[in-house]
mmCIF file of C-alpha atoms in Angstrom:
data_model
loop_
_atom_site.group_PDB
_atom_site.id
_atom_site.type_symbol
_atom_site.label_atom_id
_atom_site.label_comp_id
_atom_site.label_asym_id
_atom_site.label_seq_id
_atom_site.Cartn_x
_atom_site.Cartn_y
_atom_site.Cartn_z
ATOM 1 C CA UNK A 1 7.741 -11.255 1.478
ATOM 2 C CA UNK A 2 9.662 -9.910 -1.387
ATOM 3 C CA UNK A 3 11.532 -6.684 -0.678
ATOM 4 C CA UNK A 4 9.761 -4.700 -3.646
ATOM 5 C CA UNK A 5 6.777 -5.921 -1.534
ATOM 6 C CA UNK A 6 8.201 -4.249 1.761
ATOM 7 C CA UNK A 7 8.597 -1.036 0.016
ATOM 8 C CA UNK A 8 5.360 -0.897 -1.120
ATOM 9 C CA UNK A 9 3.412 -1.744 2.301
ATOM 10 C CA UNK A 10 5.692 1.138 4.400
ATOM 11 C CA UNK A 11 5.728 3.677 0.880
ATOM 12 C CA UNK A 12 9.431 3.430 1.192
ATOM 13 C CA UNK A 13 11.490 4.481 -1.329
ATOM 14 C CA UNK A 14 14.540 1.820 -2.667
ATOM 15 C CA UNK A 15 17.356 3.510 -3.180
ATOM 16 C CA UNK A 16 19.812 1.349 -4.167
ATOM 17 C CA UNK A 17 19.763 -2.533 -5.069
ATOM 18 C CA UNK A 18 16.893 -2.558 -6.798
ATOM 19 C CA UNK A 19 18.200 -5.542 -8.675
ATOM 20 C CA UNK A 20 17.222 -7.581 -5.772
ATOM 21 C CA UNK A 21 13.769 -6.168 -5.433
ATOM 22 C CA UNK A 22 12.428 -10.037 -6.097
ATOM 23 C CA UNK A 23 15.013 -10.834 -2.714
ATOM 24 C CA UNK A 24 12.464 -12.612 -0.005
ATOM 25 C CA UNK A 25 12.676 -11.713 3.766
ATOM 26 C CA UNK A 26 11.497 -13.751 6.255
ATOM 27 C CA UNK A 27 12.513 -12.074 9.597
ATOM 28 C CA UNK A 28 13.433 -8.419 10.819
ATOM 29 C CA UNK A 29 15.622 -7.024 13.555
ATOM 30 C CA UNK A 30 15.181 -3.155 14.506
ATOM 31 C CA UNK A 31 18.116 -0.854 16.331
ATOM 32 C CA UNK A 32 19.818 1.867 16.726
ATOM 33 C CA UNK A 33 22.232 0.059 18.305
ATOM 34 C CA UNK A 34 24.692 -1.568 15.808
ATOM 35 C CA UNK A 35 26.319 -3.742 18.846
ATOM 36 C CA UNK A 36 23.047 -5.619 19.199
ATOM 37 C CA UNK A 37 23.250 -6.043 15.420
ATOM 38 C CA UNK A 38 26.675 -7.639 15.290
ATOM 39 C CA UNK A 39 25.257 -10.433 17.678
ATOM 40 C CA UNK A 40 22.920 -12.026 14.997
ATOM 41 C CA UNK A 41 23.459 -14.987 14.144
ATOM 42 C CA UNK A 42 20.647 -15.168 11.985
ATOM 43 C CA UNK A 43 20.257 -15.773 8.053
ATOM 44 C CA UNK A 44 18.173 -13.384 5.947
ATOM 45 C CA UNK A 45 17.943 -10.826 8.429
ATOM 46 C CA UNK A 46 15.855 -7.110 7.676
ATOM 47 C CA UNK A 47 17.616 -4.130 9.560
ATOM 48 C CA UNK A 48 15.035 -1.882 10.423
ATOM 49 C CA UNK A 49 17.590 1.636 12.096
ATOM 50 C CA UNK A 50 17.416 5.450 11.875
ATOM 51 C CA UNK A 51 20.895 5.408 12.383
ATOM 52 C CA UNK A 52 21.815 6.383 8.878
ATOM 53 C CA UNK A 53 25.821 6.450 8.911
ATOM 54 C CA UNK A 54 28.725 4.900 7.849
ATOM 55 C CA UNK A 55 28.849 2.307 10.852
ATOM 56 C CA UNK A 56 25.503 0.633 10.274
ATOM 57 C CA UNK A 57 26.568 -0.009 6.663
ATOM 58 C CA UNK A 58 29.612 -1.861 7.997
ATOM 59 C CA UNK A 59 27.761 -3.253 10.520
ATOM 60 C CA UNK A 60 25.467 -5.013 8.367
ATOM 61 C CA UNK A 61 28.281 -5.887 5.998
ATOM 62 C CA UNK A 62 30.320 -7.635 9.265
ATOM 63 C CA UNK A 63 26.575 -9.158 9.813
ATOM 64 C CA UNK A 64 25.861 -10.460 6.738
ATOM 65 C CA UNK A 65 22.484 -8.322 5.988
ATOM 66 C CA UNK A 66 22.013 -7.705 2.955
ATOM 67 C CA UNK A 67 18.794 -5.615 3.571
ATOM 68 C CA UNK A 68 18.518 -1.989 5.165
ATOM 69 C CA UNK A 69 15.605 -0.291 6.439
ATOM 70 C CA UNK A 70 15.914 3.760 7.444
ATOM 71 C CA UNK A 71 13.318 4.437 9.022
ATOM 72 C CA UNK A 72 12.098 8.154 10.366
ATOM 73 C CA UNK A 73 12.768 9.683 6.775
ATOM 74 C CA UNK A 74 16.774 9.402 7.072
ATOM 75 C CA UNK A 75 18.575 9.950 3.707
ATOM 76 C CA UNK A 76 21.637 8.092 3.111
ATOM 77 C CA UNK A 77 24.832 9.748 1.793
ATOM 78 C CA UNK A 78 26.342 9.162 -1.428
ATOM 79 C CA UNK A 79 29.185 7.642 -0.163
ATOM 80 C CA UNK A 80 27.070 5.307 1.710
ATOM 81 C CA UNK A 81 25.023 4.448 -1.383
ATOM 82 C CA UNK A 82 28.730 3.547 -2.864
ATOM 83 C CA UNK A 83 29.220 1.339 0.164
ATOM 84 C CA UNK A 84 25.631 -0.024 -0.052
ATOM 85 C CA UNK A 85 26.675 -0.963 -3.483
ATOM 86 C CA UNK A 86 30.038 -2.703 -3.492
ATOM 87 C CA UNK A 87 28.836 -4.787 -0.435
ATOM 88 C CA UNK A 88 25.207 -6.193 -1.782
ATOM 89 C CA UNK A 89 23.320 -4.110 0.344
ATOM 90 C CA UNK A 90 19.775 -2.949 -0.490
ATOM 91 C CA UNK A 91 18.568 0.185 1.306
ATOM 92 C CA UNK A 92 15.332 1.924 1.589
ATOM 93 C CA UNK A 93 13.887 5.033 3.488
ATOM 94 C CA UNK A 94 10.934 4.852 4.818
ATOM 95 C CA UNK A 95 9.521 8.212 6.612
ATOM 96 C CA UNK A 96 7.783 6.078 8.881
ATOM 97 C CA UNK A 97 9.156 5.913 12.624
ATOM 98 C CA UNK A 98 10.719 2.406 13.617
ATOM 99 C CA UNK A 99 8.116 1.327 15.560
ATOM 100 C CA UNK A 100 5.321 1.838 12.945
ATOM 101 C CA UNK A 101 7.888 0.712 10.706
ATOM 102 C CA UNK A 102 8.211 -3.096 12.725
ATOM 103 C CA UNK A 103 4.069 -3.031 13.381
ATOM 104 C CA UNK A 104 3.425 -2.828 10.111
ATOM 105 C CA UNK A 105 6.125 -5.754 9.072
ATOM 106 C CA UNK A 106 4.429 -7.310 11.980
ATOM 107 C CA UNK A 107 1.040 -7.610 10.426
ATOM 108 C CA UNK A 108 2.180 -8.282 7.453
ATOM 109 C CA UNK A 109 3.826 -11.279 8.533
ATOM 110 C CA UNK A 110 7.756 -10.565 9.088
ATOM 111 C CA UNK A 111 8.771 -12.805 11.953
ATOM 112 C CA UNK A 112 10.859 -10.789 14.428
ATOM 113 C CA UNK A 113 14.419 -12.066 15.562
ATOM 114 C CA UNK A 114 13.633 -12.178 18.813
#
């Protein structure tokens, strides 16, 4: 599933990387928990977080995911968009929580990590 598809299946918004709308995804992880994140070993990994800070940005740059979900209507920060930016990273909100966020993935047919 393409992200530009993701967005439009949760009525998330992308707000930066839109160049790599055509990007596929094949599996998702979802935390709040950026420790759980850096064990991933994974390839082509979703991030599905409300934790909308500088830390998850790095976290997913130390992770190689190149694809960030904030769920529960968090807005990133400029200076994360900047981040976002130099490192690849695609980010959408989503005002949907992060469990209605991963059910809908679910259905649609995002494998989860786990």
């Amino acid at each position: 599933m393409t992200v530009e598809q993701i967005a439009k299946l949760l009525d998330a918004q992308i707000i930066c990387g839109e160049e790599r709308a055509d990007h596929e995804i094949d599996i998702a992880f979802a935390s709040d928990l950026m420790s759980d994140v850096l064990t991933l070993k994974e390839d082509n990994v979703l991030l599905i977080t409300g934790l909308a800070n500088m830390q998850t940005l790095r976290t997913a740059e130390m992770s190689d995911i190149h694809c960030i979900i904030f769920a529960r209507n968090k807005k990133i920060s400029e200076e994360m968009k900047e981040l976002a930016l130099e490192n690849d990273i695609t980010v959408l909100e989503c005002r949907y929580s992060v469990f209605r966020t991963c059910g809908i993935l679910y259905q649609a047919g995002i494998s989860p990590v786990f």
